[in-house]
Tab-separated table of C-alpha atoms in Angstrom:
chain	number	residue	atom	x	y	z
A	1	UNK	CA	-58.995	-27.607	31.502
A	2	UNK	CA	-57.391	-24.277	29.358
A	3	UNK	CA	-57.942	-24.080	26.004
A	4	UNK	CA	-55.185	-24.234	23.572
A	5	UNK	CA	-56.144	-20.301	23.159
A	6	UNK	CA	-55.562	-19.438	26.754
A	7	UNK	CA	-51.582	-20.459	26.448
A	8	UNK	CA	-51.583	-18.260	23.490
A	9	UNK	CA	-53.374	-15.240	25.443
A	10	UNK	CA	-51.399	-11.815	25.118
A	11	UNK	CA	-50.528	-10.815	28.260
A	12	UNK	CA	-51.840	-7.337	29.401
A	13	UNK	CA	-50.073	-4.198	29.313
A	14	UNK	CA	-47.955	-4.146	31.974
A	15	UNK	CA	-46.871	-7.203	32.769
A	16	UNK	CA	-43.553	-8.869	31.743
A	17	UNK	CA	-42.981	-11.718	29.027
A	18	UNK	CA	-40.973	-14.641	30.007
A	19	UNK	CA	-39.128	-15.723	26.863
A	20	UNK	CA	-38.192	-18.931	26.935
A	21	UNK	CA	-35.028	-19.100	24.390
A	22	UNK	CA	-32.294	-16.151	23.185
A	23	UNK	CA	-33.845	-12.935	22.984
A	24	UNK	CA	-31.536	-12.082	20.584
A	25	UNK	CA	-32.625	-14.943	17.845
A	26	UNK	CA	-33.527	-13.921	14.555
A	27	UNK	CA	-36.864	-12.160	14.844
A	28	UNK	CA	-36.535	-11.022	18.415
A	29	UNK	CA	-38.076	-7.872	17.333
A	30	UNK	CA	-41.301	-8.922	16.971
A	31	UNK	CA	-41.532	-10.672	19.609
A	32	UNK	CA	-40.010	-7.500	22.136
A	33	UNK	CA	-42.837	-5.450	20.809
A	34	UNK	CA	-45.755	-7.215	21.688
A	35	UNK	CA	-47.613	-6.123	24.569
A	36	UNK	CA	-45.970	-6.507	28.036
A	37	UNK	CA	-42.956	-4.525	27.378
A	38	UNK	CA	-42.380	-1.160	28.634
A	39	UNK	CA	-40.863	1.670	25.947
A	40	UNK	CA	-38.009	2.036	28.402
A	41	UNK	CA	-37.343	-1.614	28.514
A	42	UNK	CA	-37.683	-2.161	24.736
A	43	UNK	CA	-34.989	0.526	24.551
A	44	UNK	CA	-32.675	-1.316	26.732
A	45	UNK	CA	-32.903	-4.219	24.585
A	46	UNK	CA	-32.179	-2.046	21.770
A	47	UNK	CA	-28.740	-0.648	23.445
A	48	UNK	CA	-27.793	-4.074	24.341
A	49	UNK	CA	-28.378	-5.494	20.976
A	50	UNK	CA	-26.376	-2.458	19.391
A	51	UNK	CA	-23.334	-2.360	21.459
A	52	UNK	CA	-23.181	-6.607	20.916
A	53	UNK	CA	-22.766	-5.436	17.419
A	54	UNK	CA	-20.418	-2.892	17.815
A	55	UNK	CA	-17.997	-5.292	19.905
A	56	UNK	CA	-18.848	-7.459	16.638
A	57	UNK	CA	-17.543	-5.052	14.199
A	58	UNK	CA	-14.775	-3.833	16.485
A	59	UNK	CA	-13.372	-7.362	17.035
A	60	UNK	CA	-13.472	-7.763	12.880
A	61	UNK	CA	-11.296	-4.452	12.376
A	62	UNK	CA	-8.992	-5.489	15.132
A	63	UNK	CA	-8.324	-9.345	13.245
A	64	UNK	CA	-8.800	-7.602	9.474
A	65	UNK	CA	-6.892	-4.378	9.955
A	66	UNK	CA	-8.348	-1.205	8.417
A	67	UNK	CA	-6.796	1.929	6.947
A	68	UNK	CA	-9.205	5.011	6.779
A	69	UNK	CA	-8.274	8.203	6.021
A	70	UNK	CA	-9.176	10.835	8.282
A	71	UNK	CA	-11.850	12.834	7.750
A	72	UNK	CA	-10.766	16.927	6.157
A	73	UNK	CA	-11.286	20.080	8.311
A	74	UNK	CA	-15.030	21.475	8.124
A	75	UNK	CA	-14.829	23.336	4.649
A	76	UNK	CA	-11.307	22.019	3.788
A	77	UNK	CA	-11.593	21.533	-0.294
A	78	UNK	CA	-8.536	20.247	-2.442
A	79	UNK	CA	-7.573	23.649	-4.296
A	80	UNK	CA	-8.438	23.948	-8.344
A	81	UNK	CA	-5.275	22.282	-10.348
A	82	UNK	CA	-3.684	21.053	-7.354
A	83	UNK	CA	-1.933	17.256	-7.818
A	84	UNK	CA	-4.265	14.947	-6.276
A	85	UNK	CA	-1.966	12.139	-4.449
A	86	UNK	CA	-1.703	8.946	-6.400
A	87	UNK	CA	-1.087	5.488	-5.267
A	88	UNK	CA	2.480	4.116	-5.817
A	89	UNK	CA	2.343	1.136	-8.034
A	90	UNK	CA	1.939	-2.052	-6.230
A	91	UNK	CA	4.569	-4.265	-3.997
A	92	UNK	CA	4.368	-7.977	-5.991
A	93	UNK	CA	6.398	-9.628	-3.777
A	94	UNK	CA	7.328	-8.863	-0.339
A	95	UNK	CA	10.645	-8.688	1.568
A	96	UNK	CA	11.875	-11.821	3.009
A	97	UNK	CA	9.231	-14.235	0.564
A	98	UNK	CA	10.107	-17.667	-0.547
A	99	UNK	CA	7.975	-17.542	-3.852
A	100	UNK	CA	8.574	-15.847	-6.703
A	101	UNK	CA	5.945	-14.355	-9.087
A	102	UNK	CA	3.026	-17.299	-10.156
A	103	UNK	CA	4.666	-18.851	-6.431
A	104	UNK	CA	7.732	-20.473	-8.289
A	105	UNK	CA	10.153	-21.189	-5.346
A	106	UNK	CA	13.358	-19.113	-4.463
A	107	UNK	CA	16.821	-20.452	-3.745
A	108	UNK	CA	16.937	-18.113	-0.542
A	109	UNK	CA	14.171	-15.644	1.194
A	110	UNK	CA	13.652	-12.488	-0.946
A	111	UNK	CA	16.275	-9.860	-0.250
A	112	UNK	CA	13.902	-6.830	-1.192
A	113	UNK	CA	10.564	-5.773	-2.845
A	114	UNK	CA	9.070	-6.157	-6.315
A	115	UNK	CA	7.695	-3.237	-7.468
A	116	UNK	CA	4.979	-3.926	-10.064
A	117	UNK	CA	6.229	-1.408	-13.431
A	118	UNK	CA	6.457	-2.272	-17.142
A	119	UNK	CA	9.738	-2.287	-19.191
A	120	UNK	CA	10.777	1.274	-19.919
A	121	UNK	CA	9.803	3.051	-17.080
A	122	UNK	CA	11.839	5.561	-15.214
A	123	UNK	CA	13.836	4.142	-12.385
A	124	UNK	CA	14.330	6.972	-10.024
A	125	UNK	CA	16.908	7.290	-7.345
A	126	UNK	CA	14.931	6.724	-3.888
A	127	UNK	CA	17.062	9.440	-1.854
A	128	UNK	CA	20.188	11.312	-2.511
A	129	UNK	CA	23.222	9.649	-3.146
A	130	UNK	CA	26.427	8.377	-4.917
A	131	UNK	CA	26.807	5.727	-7.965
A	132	UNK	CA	28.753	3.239	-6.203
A	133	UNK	CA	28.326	0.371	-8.898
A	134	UNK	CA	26.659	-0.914	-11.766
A	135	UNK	CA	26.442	-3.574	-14.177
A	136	UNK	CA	24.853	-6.734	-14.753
A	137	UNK	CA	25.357	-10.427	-13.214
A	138	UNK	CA	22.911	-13.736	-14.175
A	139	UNK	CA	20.141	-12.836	-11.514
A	140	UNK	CA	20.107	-9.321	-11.149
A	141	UNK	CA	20.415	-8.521	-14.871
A	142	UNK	CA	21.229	-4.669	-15.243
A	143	UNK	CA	21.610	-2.719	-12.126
A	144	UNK	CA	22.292	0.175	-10.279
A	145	UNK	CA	23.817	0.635	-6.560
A	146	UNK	CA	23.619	3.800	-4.718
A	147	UNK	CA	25.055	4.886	-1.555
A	148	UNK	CA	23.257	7.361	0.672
A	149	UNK	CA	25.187	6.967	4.365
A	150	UNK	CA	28.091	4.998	5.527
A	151	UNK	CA	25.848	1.927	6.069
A	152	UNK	CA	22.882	2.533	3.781
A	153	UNK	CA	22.420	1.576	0.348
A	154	UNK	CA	19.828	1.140	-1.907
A	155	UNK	CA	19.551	-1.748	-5.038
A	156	UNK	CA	17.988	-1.366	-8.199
A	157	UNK	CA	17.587	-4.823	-10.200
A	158	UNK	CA	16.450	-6.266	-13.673
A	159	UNK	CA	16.642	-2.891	-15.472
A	160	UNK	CA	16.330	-2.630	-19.007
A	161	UNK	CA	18.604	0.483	-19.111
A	162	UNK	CA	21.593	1.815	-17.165
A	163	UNK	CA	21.597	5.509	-16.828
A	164	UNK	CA	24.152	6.719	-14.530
A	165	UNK	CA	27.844	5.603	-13.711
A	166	UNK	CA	29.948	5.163	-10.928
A	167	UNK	CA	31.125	8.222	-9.007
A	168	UNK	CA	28.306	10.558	-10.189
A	169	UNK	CA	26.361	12.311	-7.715
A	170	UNK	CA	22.536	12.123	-7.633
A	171	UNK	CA	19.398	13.791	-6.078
A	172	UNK	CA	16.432	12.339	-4.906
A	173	UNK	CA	14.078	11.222	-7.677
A	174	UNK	CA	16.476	11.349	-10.666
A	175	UNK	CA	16.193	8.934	-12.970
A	176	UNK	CA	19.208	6.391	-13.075
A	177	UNK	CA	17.854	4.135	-15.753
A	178	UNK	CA	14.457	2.340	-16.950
A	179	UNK	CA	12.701	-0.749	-15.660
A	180	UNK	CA	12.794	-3.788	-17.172
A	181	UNK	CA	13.075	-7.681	-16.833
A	182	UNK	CA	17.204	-8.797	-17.493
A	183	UNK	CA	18.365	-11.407	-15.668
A	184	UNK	CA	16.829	-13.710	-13.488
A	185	UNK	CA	13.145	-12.116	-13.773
A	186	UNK	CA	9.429	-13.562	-15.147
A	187	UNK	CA	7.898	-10.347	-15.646
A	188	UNK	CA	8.814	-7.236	-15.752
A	189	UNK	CA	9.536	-5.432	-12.347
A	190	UNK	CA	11.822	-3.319	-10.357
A	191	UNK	CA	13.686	-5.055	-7.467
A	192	UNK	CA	14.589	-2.721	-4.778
A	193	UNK	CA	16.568	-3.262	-1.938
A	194	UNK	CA	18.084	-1.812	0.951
A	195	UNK	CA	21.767	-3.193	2.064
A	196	UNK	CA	22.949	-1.973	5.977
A	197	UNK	CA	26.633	-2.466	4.537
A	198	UNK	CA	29.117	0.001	3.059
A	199	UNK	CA	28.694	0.353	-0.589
A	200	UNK	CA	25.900	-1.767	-0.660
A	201	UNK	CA	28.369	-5.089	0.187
A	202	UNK	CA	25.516	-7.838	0.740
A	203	UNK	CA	25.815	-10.896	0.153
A	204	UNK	CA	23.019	-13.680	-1.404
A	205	UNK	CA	21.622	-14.439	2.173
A	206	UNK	CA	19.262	-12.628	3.488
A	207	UNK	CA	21.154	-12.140	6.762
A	208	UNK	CA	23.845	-10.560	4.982
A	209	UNK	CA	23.004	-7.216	5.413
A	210	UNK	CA	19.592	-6.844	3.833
A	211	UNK	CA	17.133	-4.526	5.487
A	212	UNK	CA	12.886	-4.459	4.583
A	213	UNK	CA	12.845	-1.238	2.037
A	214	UNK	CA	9.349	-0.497	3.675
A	215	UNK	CA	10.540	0.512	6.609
A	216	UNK	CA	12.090	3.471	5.205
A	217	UNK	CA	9.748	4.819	3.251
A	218	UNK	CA	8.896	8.713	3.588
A	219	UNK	CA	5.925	8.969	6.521
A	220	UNK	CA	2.795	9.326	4.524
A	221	UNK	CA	2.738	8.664	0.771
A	222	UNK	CA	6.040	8.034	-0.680
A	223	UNK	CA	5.463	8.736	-3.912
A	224	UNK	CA	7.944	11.277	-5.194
A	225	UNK	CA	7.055	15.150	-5.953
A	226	UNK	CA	9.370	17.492	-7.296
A	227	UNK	CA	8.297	20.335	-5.343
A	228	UNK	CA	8.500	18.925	-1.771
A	229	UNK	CA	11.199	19.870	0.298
A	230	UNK	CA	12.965	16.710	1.955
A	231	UNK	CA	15.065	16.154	5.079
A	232	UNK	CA	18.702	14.482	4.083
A	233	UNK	CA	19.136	13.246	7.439
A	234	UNK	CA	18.068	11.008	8.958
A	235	UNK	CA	17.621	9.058	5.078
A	236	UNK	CA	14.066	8.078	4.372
A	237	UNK	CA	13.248	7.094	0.685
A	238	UNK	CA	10.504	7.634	-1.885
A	239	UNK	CA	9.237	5.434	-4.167
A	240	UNK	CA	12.056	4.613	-7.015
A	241	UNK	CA	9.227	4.846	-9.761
A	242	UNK	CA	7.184	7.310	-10.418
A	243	UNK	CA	3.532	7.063	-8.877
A	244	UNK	CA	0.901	6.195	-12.158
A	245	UNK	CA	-2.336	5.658	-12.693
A	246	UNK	CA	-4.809	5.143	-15.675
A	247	UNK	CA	-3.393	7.990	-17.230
A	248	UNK	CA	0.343	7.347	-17.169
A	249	UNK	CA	3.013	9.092	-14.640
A	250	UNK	CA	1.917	11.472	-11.863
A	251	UNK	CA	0.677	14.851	-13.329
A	252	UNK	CA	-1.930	15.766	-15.867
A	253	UNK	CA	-2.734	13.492	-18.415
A	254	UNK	CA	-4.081	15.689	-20.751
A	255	UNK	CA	-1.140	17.780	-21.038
A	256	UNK	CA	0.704	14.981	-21.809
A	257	UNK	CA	-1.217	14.191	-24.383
A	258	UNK	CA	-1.384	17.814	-25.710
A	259	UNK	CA	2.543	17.994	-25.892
A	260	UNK	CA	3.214	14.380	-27.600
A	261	UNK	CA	0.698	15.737	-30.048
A	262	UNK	CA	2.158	18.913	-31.015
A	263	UNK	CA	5.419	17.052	-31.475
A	264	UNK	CA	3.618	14.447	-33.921
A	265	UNK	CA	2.694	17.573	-35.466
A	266	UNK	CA	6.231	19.705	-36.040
A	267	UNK	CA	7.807	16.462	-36.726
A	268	UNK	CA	4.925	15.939	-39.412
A	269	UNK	CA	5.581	18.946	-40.875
Protein backbone atom coordinates (compact mmCIF):
# COMPACT_ATOMS: atom_id res chain seq x y z
CA UNK A 1 0.00 0.00 0.00
CA UNK A 2 1.81 3.80 -0.71
CA UNK A 3 1.90 6.07 1.83
CA UNK A 4 0.11 9.28 1.63
CA UNK A 5 3.92 10.68 1.31
CA UNK A 6 4.75 8.68 -1.75
CA UNK A 7 1.83 10.62 -3.92
CA UNK A 8 3.40 13.71 -2.65
CA UNK A 9 7.10 12.54 -3.69
CA UNK A 10 9.00 15.24 -5.89
CA UNK A 11 9.75 13.79 -8.89
CA UNK A 12 13.52 13.66 -9.86
CA UNK A 13 15.30 15.95 -11.99
CA UNK A 14 14.56 15.14 -15.21
CA UNK A 15 11.48 13.88 -15.50
CA UNK A 16 8.27 15.74 -16.54
CA UNK A 17 5.25 16.89 -14.22
CA UNK A 18 1.84 16.05 -15.31
CA UNK A 19 -0.36 18.92 -14.12
CA UNK A 20 -3.57 18.06 -13.79
CA UNK A 21 -5.59 21.56 -14.19
CA UNK A 22 -4.57 25.12 -16.17
CA UNK A 23 -1.06 25.75 -16.00
CA UNK A 24 -1.75 29.11 -16.24
CA UNK A 25 -3.94 29.38 -12.78
CA UNK A 26 -2.97 31.75 -10.30
CA UNK A 27 0.26 30.47 -8.79
CA UNK A 28 1.45 28.47 -11.75
CA UNK A 29 4.81 29.73 -10.98
CA UNK A 30 5.50 27.85 -8.23
CA UNK A 31 4.40 25.06 -9.27
CA UNK A 32 6.62 25.30 -12.99
CA UNK A 33 9.66 25.60 -10.84
CA UNK A 34 9.72 22.67 -8.89
CA UNK A 35 11.90 19.99 -9.89
CA UNK A 36 11.11 18.15 -13.19
CA UNK A 37 11.22 21.06 -15.42
CA UNK A 38 13.94 21.81 -17.70
CA UNK A 39 15.31 25.77 -17.84
CA UNK A 40 14.45 25.63 -21.52
CA UNK A 41 11.00 24.41 -20.89
CA UNK A 42 10.30 26.80 -17.98
CA UNK A 43 11.21 29.48 -20.53
CA UNK A 44 8.70 28.35 -22.96
CA UNK A 45 6.10 28.63 -20.46
CA UNK A 46 7.29 31.99 -19.77
CA UNK A 47 6.93 33.16 -23.65
CA UNK A 48 3.62 31.61 -23.80
CA UNK A 49 2.34 33.20 -20.72
CA UNK A 50 3.75 36.68 -21.98
CA UNK A 51 2.52 36.82 -25.45
CA UNK A 52 -1.25 35.57 -23.85
CA UNK A 53 -0.83 38.86 -22.17
CA UNK A 54 0.20 40.86 -24.83
CA UNK A 55 -2.85 39.63 -27.10
CA UNK A 56 -4.63 40.71 -23.67
CA UNK A 57 -3.49 44.19 -23.69
CA UNK A 58 -3.60 44.48 -27.47
CA UNK A 59 -7.27 43.38 -27.67
CA UNK A 60 -8.01 46.24 -24.71
CA UNK A 61 -6.32 49.13 -26.90
CA UNK A 62 -8.08 47.90 -29.96
CA UNK A 63 -11.92 48.08 -27.94
CA UNK A 64 -10.59 51.32 -25.66
CA UNK A 65 -8.75 53.31 -28.29
CA UNK A 66 -5.46 54.96 -27.29
CA UNK A 67 -3.72 58.16 -28.35
CA UNK A 68 0.12 58.25 -27.59
CA UNK A 69 2.30 60.61 -28.72
CA UNK A 70 5.25 59.53 -30.45
CA UNK A 71 8.26 59.31 -28.92
CA UNK A 72 11.05 62.74 -29.88
CA UNK A 73 14.24 62.16 -31.96
CA UNK A 74 17.31 60.86 -29.74
CA UNK A 75 18.43 64.30 -28.16
CA UNK A 76 15.43 66.28 -29.55
CA UNK A 77 14.72 68.95 -26.49
CA UNK A 78 11.84 71.65 -26.73
CA UNK A 79 14.07 74.93 -27.22
CA UNK A 80 14.33 77.58 -24.04
CA UNK A 81 11.09 80.07 -24.33
CA UNK A 82 9.55 78.21 -27.00
CA UNK A 83 5.37 77.94 -26.68
CA UNK A 84 4.73 74.61 -25.40
CA UNK A 85 1.36 73.34 -27.28
CA UNK A 86 -1.71 73.62 -25.15
CA UNK A 87 -4.86 71.70 -25.23
CA UNK A 88 -7.90 73.45 -26.84
CA UNK A 89 -10.62 73.80 -24.33
CA UNK A 90 -12.95 70.95 -24.25
CA UNK A 91 -15.94 69.80 -26.81
CA UNK A 92 -19.23 69.65 -24.18
CA UNK A 93 -21.43 68.43 -26.50
CA UNK A 94 -20.88 66.70 -29.66
CA UNK A 95 -22.20 67.13 -33.23
CA UNK A 96 -25.35 65.45 -34.03
CA UNK A 97 -26.34 64.85 -29.85
CA UNK A 98 -29.84 64.74 -28.62
CA UNK A 99 -29.01 66.10 -25.02
CA UNK A 100 -28.17 69.22 -24.06
CA UNK A 101 -25.82 70.18 -21.17
CA UNK A 102 -26.98 68.21 -17.55
CA UNK A 103 -28.74 65.70 -20.65
CA UNK A 104 -31.87 68.05 -20.98
CA UNK A 105 -33.39 66.88 -24.34
CA UNK A 106 -33.14 68.79 -27.76
CA UNK A 107 -35.96 69.56 -30.15
CA UNK A 108 -33.67 68.21 -33.10
CA UNK A 109 -29.98 66.46 -33.16
CA UNK A 110 -27.24 69.05 -32.39
CA UNK A 111 -26.24 71.01 -35.46
CA UNK A 112 -22.55 71.68 -34.18
CA UNK A 113 -20.13 71.54 -31.16
CA UNK A 114 -20.08 73.15 -27.72
CA UNK A 115 -17.01 74.46 -26.95
CA UNK A 116 -16.50 74.65 -23.17
CA UNK A 117 -15.34 78.83 -22.57
CA UNK A 118 -16.59 81.35 -19.98
CA UNK A 119 -18.48 84.61 -20.84
CA UNK A 120 -16.04 87.16 -22.18
CA UNK A 121 -13.72 85.27 -23.97
CA UNK A 122 -12.40 86.00 -27.39
CA UNK A 123 -14.32 84.40 -30.17
CA UNK A 124 -11.89 84.07 -32.97
CA UNK A 125 -12.64 83.60 -36.59
CA UNK A 126 -11.75 79.76 -37.38
CA UNK A 127 -10.28 80.50 -41.03
CA UNK A 128 -10.33 83.43 -43.30
CA UNK A 129 -13.36 84.84 -44.41
CA UNK A 130 -16.26 87.35 -45.00
CA UNK A 131 -19.04 88.72 -42.39
CA UNK A 132 -21.97 87.44 -44.09
CA UNK A 133 -24.50 88.04 -41.10
CA UNK A 134 -25.06 88.74 -37.66
CA UNK A 135 -27.49 89.32 -35.07
CA UNK A 136 -29.45 87.60 -32.61
CA UNK A 137 -32.70 85.23 -32.81
CA UNK A 138 -34.40 83.28 -29.47
CA UNK A 139 -31.95 80.20 -29.65
CA UNK A 140 -28.88 81.34 -30.98
CA UNK A 141 -28.75 84.59 -28.97
CA UNK A 142 -25.91 86.87 -30.49
CA UNK A 143 -24.09 85.57 -33.43
CA UNK A 144 -21.76 85.75 -36.04
CA UNK A 145 -21.74 84.00 -39.69
CA UNK A 146 -18.73 83.83 -41.78
CA UNK A 147 -18.19 82.70 -45.20
CA UNK A 148 -14.92 81.10 -46.24
CA UNK A 149 -15.84 79.24 -49.88
CA UNK A 150 -18.87 79.13 -52.00
CA UNK A 151 -20.31 76.28 -49.87
CA UNK A 152 -18.54 76.63 -46.53
CA UNK A 153 -19.49 78.53 -43.63
CA UNK A 154 -18.79 78.63 -40.24
CA UNK A 155 -21.46 79.62 -37.06
CA UNK A 156 -20.69 81.28 -34.02
CA UNK A 157 -23.66 81.13 -31.33
CA UNK A 158 -24.69 82.50 -27.79
CA UNK A 159 -22.09 85.31 -27.79
CA UNK A 160 -22.09 87.86 -25.32
CA UNK A 161 -20.58 90.43 -27.77
CA UNK A 162 -20.74 91.13 -31.51
CA UNK A 163 -17.55 92.40 -32.90
CA UNK A 164 -17.56 92.56 -36.54
CA UNK A 165 -20.29 93.47 -39.23
CA UNK A 166 -21.43 92.36 -42.37
CA UNK A 167 -19.20 92.82 -45.41
CA UNK A 168 -15.90 93.14 -43.45
CA UNK A 169 -13.15 90.99 -44.34
CA UNK A 170 -11.37 88.80 -41.74
CA UNK A 171 -8.19 86.65 -41.18
CA UNK A 172 -7.81 83.61 -39.49
CA UNK A 173 -7.87 83.94 -35.70
CA UNK A 174 -9.30 87.48 -35.38
CA UNK A 175 -11.47 88.05 -32.89
CA UNK A 176 -15.18 88.70 -34.06
CA UNK A 177 -16.72 89.04 -30.65
CA UNK A 178 -16.67 87.37 -26.99
CA UNK A 179 -18.28 84.22 -25.68
CA UNK A 180 -21.10 84.14 -23.78
CA UNK A 181 -24.53 82.45 -22.96
CA UNK A 182 -27.65 84.69 -24.96
CA UNK A 183 -30.27 82.90 -26.14
CA UNK A 184 -31.24 79.53 -25.82
CA UNK A 185 -28.04 78.42 -23.64
CA UNK A 186 -27.55 76.85 -19.75
CA UNK A 187 -24.07 77.71 -19.40
CA UNK A 188 -21.88 79.55 -20.93
CA UNK A 189 -20.34 78.16 -24.26
CA UNK A 190 -19.47 78.77 -27.79
CA UNK A 191 -21.59 76.93 -30.43
CA UNK A 192 -19.76 76.37 -33.57
CA UNK A 193 -20.92 75.11 -36.62
CA UNK A 194 -20.13 74.38 -40.03
CA UNK A 195 -23.06 74.96 -42.82
CA UNK A 196 -22.19 73.20 -46.61
CA UNK A 197 -24.63 76.04 -47.99
CA UNK A 198 -23.93 79.47 -49.47
CA UNK A 199 -23.81 82.08 -46.87
CA UNK A 200 -24.22 79.77 -44.26
CA UNK A 201 -28.22 79.11 -45.44
CA UNK A 202 -29.07 76.05 -43.01
CA UNK A 203 -31.91 75.40 -41.86
CA UNK A 204 -33.04 73.92 -38.05
CA UNK A 205 -32.60 70.21 -39.24
CA UNK A 206 -29.72 68.72 -39.09
CA UNK A 207 -29.91 67.51 -42.70
CA UNK A 208 -30.10 70.91 -43.84
CA UNK A 209 -26.77 71.51 -44.61
CA UNK A 210 -24.90 71.00 -41.37
CA UNK A 211 -21.49 69.41 -41.54
CA UNK A 212 -19.39 67.83 -38.08
CA UNK A 213 -16.88 71.01 -37.38
CA UNK A 214 -14.30 68.23 -36.34
CA UNK A 215 -13.73 67.11 -39.42
CA UNK A 216 -12.13 70.18 -40.47
CA UNK A 217 -10.00 70.93 -38.01
CA UNK A 218 -6.20 71.81 -38.89
CA UNK A 219 -4.16 68.16 -38.91
CA UNK A 220 -2.49 68.10 -35.58
CA UNK A 221 -3.43 70.58 -32.83
CA UNK A 222 -5.79 73.16 -33.90
CA UNK A 223 -5.25 75.53 -31.59
CA UNK A 224 -4.46 78.84 -33.22
CA UNK A 225 -0.78 80.51 -33.34
CA UNK A 226 -0.09 83.70 -34.75
CA UNK A 227 3.10 82.84 -36.22
CA UNK A 228 2.17 79.73 -38.29
CA UNK A 229 1.84 80.03 -41.79
CA UNK A 230 -1.58 78.46 -43.09
CA UNK A 231 -2.78 77.05 -46.41
CA UNK A 232 -6.16 79.05 -47.68
CA UNK A 233 -7.08 76.30 -49.81
CA UNK A 234 -8.29 73.69 -49.39
CA UNK A 235 -10.15 75.52 -45.89
CA UNK A 236 -9.27 73.74 -42.71
CA UNK A 237 -10.09 75.62 -39.39
CA UNK A 238 -8.52 76.28 -36.00
CA UNK A 239 -10.01 76.39 -32.93
CA UNK A 240 -12.44 79.67 -32.68
CA UNK A 241 -11.11 80.28 -29.02
CA UNK A 242 -8.03 80.68 -27.98
CA UNK A 243 -6.24 77.48 -26.45
CA UNK A 244 -6.00 78.15 -22.22
CA UNK A 245 -4.88 76.59 -19.50
CA UNK A 246 -4.39 77.26 -15.68
CA UNK A 247 -2.84 80.33 -16.51
CA UNK A 248 -5.27 82.02 -18.87
CA UNK A 249 -4.85 82.29 -22.91
CA UNK A 250 -1.96 80.63 -24.77
CA UNK A 251 1.40 82.43 -24.02
CA UNK A 252 3.23 83.28 -20.86
CA UNK A 253 1.41 83.81 -17.90
CA UNK A 254 3.73 85.71 -16.13
CA UNK A 255 4.00 88.35 -18.60
CA UNK A 256 0.59 88.77 -18.45
CA UNK A 257 0.61 89.32 -15.18
CA UNK A 258 3.65 91.69 -15.33
CA UNK A 259 1.80 94.00 -17.93
CA UNK A 260 -1.82 94.14 -16.11
CA UNK A 261 0.36 95.16 -13.20
CA UNK A 262 2.23 97.96 -14.55
CA UNK A 263 -1.06 99.28 -15.87
CA UNK A 264 -2.64 99.06 -12.20
CA UNK A 265 0.34 100.99 -11.54
CA UNK A 266 0.32 104.17 -14.22
CA UNK A 267 -3.33 104.20 -13.81
CA UNK A 268 -2.61 104.43 -9.91
CA UNK A 269 -0.52 107.09 -10.33
Amino acid sequence: MRSPGDAAAIPARGHMLTPQADPFAPGWQRRVRRPGLTRAELRRLRQIAFRRSLRIVVMLLALTGCAIEPPRPEGERIPPGAAVPLPPPPVISKFGDWTGHGGVPRLWQHTGIDIRARVGMPVLAAADGTVVRVGWQPLAGKFVILSHAADLATVYYHLSEIGVTAGRTVRRGEPIGRSGMTGNATAPHLHFGVCRREAGECGESIKSGWDNPERYWIPGNPCFVASEAYLTEPVRLTYPVPCTDERGPRGDGRAARASRRARASRDGA
